PDB file of C-alpha atoms in Angstrom:
ATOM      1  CA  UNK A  24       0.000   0.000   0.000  1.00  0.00           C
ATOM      2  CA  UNK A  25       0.910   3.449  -0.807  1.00  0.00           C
ATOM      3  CA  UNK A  26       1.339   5.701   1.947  1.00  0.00           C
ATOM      4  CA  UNK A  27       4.002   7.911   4.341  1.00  0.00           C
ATOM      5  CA  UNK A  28       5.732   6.393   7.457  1.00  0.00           C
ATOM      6  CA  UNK A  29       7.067   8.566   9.682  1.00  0.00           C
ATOM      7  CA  UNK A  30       9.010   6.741  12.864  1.00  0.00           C
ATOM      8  CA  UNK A  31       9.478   6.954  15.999  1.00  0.00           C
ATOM      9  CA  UNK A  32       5.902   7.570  16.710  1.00  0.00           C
ATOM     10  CA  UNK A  33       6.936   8.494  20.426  1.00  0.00           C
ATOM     11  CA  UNK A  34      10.005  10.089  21.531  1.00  0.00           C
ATOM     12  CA  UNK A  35      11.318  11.278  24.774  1.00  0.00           C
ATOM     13  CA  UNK A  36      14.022  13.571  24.739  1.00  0.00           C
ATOM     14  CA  UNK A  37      16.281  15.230  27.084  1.00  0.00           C
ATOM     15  CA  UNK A  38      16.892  18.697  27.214  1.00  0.00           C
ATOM     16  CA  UNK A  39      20.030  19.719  24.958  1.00  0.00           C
ATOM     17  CA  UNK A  40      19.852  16.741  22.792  1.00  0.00           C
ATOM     18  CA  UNK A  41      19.451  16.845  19.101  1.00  0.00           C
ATOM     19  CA  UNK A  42      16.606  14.232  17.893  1.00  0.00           C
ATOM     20  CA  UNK A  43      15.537  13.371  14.238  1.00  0.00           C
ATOM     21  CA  UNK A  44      12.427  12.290  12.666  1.00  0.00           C
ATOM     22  CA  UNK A  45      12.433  10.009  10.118  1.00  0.00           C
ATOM     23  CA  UNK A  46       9.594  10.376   6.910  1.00  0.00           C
ATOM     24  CA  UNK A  47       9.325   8.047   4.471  1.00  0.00           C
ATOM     25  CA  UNK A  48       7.021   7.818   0.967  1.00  0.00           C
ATOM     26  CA  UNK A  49       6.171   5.596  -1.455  1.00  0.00           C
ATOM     27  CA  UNK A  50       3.700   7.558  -2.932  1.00  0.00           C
ATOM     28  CA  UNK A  51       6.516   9.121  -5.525  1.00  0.00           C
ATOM     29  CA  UNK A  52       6.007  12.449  -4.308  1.00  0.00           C
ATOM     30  CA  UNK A  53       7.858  15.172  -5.442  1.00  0.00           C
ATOM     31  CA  UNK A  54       7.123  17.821  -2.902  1.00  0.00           C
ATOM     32  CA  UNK A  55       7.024  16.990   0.939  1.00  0.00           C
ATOM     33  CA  UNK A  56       6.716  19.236   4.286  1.00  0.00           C
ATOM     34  CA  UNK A  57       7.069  19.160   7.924  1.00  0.00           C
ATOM     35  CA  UNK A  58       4.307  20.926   9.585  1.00  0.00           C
ATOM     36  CA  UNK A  59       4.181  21.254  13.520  1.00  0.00           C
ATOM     37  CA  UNK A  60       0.806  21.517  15.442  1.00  0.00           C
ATOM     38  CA  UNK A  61       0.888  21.995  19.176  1.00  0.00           C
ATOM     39  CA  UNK A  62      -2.413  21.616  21.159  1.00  0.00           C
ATOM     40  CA  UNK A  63      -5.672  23.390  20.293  1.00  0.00           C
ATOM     41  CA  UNK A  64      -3.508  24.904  17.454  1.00  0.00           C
ATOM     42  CA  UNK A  65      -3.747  24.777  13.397  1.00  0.00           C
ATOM     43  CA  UNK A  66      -0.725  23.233  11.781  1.00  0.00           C
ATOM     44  CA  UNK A  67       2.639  25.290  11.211  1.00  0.00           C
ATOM     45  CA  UNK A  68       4.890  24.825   8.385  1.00  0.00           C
ATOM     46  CA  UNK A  69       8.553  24.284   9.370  1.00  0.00           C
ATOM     47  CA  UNK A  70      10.488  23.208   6.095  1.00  0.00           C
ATOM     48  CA  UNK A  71       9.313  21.631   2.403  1.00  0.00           C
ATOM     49  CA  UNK A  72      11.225  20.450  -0.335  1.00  0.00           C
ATOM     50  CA  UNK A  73       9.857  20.256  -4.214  1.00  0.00           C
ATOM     51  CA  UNK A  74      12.495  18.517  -5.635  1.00  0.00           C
ATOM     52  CA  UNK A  75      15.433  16.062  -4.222  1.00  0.00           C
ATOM     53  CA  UNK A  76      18.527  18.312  -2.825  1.00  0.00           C
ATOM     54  CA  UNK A  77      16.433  21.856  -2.384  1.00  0.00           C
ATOM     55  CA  UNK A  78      14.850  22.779   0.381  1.00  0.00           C
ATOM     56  CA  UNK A  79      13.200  25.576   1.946  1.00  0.00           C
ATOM     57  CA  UNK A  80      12.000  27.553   5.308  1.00  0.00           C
ATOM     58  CA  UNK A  81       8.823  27.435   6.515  1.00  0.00           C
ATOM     59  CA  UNK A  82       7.326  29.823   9.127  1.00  0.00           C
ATOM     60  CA  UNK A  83       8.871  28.230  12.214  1.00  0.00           C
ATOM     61  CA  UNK A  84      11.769  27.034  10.676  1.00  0.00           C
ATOM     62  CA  UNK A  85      14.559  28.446  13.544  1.00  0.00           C
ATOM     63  CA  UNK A  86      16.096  25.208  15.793  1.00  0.00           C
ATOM     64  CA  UNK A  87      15.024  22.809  13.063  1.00  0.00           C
ATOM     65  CA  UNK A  88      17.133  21.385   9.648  1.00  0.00           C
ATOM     66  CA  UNK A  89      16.401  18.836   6.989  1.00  0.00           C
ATOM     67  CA  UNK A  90      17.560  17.047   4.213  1.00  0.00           C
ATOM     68  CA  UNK A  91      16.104  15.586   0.737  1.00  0.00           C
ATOM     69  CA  UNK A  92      18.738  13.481  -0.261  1.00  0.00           C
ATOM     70  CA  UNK A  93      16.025  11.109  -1.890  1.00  0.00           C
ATOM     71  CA  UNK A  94      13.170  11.637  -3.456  1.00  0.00           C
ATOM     72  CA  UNK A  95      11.246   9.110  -0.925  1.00  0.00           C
ATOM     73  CA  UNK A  96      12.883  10.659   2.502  1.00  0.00           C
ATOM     74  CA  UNK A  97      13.072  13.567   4.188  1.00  0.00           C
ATOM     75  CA  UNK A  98      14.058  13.565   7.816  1.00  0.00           C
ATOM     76  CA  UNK A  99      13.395  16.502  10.578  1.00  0.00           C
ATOM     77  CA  UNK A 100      16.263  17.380  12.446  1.00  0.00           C
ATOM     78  CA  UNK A 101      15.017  18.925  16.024  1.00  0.00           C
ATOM     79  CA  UNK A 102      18.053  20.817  17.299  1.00  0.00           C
ATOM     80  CA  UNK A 103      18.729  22.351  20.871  1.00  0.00           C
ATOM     81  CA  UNK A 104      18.094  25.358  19.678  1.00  0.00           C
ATOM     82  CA  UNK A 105      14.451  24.595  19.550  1.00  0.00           C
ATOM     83  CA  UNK A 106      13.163  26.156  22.599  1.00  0.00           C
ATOM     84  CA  UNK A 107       9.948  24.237  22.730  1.00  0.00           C
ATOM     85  CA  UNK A 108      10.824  21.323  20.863  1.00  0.00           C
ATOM     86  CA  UNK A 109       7.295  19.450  22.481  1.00  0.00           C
ATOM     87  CA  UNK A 110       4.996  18.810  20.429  1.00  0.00           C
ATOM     88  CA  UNK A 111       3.039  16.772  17.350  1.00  0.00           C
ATOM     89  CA  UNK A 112       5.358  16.225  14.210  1.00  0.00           C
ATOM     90  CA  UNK A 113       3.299  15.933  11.000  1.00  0.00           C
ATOM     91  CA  UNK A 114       5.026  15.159   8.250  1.00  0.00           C
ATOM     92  CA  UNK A 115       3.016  15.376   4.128  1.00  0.00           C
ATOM     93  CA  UNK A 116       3.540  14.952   0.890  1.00  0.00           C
ATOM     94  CA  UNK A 117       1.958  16.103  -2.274  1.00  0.00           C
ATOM     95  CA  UNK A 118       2.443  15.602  -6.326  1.00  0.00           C
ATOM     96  CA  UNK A 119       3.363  18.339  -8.386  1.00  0.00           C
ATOM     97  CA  UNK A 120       2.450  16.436 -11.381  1.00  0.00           C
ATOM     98  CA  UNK A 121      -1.651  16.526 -10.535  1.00  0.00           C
ATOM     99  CA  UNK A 122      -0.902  19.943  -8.761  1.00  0.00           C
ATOM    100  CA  UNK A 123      -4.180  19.539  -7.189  1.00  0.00           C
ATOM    101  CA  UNK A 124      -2.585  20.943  -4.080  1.00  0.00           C
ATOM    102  CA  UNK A 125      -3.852  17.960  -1.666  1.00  0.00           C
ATOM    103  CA  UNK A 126      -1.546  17.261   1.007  1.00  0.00           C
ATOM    104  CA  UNK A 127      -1.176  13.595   2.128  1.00  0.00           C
ATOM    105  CA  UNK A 128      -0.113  12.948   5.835  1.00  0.00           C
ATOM    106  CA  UNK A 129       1.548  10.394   7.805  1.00  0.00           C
ATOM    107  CA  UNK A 130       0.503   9.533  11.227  1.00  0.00           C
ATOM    108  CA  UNK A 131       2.774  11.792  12.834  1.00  0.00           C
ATOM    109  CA  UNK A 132       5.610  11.444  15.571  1.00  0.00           C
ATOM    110  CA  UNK A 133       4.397  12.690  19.112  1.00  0.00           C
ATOM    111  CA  UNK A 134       7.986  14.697  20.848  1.00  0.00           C
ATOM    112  CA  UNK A 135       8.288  15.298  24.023  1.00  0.00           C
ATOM    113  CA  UNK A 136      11.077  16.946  26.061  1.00  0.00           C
ATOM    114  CA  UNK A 137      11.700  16.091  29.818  1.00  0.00           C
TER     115      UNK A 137
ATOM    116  CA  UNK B  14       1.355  36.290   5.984  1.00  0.00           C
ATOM    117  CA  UNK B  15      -1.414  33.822   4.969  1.00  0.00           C
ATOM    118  CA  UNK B  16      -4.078  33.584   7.654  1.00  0.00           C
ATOM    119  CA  UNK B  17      -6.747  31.360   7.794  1.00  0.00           C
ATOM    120  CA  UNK B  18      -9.455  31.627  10.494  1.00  0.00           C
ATOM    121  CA  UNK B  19     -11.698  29.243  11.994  1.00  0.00           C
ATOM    122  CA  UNK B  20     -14.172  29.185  15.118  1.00  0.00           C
ATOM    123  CA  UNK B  21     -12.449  26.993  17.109  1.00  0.00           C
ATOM    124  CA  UNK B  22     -15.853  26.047  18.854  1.00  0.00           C
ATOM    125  CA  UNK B  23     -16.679  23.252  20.407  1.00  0.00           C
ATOM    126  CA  UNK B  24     -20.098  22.727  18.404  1.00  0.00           C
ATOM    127  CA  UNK B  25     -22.622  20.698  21.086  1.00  0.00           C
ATOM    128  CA  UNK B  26     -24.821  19.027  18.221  1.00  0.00           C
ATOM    129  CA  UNK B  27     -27.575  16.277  18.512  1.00  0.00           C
ATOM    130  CA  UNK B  28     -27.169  13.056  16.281  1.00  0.00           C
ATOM    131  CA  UNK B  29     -29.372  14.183  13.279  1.00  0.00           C
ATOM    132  CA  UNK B  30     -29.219  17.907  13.240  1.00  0.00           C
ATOM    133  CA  UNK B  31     -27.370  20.198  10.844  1.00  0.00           C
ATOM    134  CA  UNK B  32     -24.139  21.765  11.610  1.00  0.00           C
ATOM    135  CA  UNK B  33     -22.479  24.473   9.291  1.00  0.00           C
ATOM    136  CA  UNK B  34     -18.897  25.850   9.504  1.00  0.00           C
ATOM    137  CA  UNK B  35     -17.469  28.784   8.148  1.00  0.00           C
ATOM    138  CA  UNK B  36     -13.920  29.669   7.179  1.00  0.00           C
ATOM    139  CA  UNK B  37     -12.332  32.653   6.130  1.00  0.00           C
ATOM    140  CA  UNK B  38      -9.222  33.315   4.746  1.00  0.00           C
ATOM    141  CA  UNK B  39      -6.373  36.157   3.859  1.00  0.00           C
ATOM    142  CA  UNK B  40      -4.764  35.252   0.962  1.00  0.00           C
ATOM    143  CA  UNK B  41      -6.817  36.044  -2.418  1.00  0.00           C
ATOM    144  CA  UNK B  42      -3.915  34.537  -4.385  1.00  0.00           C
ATOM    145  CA  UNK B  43      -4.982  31.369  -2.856  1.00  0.00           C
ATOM    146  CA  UNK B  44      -6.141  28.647  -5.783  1.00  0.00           C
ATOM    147  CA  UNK B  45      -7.148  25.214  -3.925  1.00  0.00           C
ATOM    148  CA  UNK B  46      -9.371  24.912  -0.582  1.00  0.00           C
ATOM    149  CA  UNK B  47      -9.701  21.657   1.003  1.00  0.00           C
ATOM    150  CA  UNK B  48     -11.404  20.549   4.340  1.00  0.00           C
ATOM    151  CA  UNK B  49      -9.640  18.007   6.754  1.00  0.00           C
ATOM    152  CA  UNK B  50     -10.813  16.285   9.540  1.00  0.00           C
ATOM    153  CA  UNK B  51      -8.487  15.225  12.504  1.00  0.00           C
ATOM    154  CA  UNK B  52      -9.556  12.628  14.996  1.00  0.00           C
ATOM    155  CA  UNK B  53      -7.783  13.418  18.791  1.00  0.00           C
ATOM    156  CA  UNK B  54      -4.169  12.480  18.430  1.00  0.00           C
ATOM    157  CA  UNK B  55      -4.260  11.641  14.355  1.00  0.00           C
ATOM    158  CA  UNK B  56      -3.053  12.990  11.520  1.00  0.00           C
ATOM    159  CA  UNK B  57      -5.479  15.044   9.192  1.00  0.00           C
ATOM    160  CA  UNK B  58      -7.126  13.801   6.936  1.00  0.00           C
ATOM    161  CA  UNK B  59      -8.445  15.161   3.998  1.00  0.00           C
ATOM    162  CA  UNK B  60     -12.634  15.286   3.971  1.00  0.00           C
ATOM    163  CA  UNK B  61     -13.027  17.070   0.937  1.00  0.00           C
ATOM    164  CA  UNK B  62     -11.954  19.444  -1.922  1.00  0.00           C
ATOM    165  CA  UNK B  63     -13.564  22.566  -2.464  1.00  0.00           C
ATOM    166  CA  UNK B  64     -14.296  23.408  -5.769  1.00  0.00           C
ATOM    167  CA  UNK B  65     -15.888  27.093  -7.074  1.00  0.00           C
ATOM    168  CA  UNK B  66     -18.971  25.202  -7.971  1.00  0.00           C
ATOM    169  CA  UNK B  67     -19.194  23.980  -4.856  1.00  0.00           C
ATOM    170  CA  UNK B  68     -18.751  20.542  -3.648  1.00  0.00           C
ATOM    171  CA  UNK B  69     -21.204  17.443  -2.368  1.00  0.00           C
ATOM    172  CA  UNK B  70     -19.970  14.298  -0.988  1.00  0.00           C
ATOM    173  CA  UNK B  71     -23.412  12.310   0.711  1.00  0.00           C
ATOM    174  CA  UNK B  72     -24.549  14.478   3.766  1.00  0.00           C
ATOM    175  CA  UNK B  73     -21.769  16.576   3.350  1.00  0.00           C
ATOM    176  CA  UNK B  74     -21.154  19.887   1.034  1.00  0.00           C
ATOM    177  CA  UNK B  75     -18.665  22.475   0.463  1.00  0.00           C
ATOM    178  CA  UNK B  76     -18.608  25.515  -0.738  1.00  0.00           C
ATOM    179  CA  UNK B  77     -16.240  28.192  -1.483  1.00  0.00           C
ATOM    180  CA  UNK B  78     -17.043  32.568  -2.090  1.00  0.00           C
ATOM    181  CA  UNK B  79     -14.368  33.810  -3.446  1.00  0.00           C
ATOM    182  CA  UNK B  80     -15.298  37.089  -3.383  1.00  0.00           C
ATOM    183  CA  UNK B  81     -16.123  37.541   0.319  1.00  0.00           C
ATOM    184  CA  UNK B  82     -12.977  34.887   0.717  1.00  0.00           C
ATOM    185  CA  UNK B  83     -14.895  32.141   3.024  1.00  0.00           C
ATOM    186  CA  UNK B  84     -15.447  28.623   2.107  1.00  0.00           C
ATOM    187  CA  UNK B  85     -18.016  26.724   4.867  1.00  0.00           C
ATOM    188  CA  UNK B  86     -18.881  22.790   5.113  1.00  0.00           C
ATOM    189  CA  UNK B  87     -22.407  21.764   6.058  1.00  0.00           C
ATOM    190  CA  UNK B  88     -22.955  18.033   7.434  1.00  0.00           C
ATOM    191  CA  UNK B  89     -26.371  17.081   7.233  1.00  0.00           C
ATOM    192  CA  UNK B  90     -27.841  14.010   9.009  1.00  0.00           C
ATOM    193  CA  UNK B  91     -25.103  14.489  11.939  1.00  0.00           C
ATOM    194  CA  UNK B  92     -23.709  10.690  12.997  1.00  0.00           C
ATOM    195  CA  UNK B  93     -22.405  10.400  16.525  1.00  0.00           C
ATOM    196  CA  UNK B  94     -19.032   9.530  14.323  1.00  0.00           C
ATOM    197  CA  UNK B  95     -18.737  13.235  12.879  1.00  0.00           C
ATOM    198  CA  UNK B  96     -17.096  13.880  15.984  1.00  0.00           C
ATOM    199  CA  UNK B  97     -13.957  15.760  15.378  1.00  0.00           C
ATOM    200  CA  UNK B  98     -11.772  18.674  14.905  1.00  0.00           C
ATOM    201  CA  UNK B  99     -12.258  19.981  11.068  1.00  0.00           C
ATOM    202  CA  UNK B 100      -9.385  22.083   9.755  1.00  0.00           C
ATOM    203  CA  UNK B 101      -9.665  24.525   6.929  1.00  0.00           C
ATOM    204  CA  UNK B 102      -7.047  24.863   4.629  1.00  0.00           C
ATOM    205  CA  UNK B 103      -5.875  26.960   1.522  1.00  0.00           C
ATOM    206  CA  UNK B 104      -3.443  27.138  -0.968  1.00  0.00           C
ATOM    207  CA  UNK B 105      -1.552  26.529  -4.417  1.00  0.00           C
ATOM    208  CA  UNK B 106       1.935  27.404  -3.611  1.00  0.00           C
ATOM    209  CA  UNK B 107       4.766  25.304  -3.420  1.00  0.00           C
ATOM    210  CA  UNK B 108       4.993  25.942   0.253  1.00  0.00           C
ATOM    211  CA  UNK B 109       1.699  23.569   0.456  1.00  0.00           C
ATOM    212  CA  UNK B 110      -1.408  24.377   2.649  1.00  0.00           C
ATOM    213  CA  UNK B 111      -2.232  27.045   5.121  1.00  0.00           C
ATOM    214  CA  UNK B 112      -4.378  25.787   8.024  1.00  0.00           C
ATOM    215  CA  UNK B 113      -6.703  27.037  10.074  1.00  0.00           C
ATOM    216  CA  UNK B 114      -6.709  25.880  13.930  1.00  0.00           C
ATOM    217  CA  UNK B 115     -10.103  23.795  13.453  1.00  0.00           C
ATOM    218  CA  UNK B 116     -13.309  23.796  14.907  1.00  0.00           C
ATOM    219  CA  UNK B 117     -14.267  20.997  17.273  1.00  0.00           C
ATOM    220  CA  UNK B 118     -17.470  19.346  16.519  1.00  0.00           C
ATOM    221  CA  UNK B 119     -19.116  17.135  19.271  1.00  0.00           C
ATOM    222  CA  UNK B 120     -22.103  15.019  18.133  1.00  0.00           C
ATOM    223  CA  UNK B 121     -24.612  14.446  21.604  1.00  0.00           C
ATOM    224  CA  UNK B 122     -26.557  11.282  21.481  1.00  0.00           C
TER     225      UNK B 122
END
């Protein structure tokens, strides 16, 4: 089946520690984004990527990094930098080629800092 | 910046009755429009599309006003299973969707 994995789905982190987030899709997505949603609160873009090896910012971008080194993957790096790192990770993809603009989601990963 | 606003509710329906959301939103540039609906501690997902024309899936429609930039979803028939948070969301950049922060719907039996 078709569809986006992102791992762990729970994480416990120390203060000061870096932690990444792992997104994966079969879906053959060109375009993928890490969105952020803490609760009672819409969804907050921190990175996307159309293409393999470019990236961009999102609006909450500062203490987070990423890469696209395949067109399938593109892990979340949450830095200590990240002053409020807690919170639930959604990662999505989307295809340029139907440019419908749907966004397709994986189940998220739920961080928390102790 | 893009905004899109929602009333975040929570909507205290009876199983049968009508419930209608609204949306509004900043960006006039924006091309698609899309309702999602999130379940307590899941990922969206998407309901429907909105289209110009407006949009029906069974009990529930979509519509979108352009000029007055809103687009509202109307669930007819409400099932105790409509329960959930429904997020709004715009776009048609390559920096994918704005959303709103939802509105909570609780279905009473």
């Amino acid at each position: 089946d078709g569809g986006i994995t992102q791992s762990p789905k729970y994480l416990f982190r120390k203060e000061g520690q870096n932690v990444t987030l792992s997104c994966e899709q079969n879906l053959n997505h060109d375009a993928m984004y890490w969105y952020r949603q803490d609760p009672g609160q819409g969804l907050r873009l921190i990175y996307y990527s159309q293409i393999v090896n470019d990236f961009q910012k999102g609006d909450i971008a500062e203490g987070y990094s990423v890469s696209r080194e395949k067109k399938e993957s593109f892990p979340l790096t949450v830095t200590s930098a990240q002053k409020n790192p807690t919170a639930f990770y959604l990662c999505a993809s989307s295809s340029r080629t139907t440019n419908t603009g749907e966004l397709f989601f994986g189940e998220g990963s739920r961080l928390t800092v102790l | 910046r893009k905004e899109v606003e929602q009333d975040p509710g929570p909507f205290n329906v009876p199983e049968g009755a009508t419930v209608a959301f609204n949306c509004t939103y900043s960006n006039s540039a924006s091309q698609s429009f899309f309702w999602y609906r999130q379940d307590c501690r899941k990922e969206p997902k998407l309901l429907m599309s909105v289209y110009s024309s407006g949009n029906e899936d069974g009990r529930f429609t979509a519509q979108l006003n352009r000029a007055s930039q809103y687009i509202s979803l109307l669930i007819r028939d409400s099932k105790l299973s409509d329960s959930a948070t429904y997020l709004c969301a715009t776009g048609g950049g390559a920096d994918g969707l704005t959303f709103g922060k939802g509105t909570h719907l609780i279905i009473q039996p």
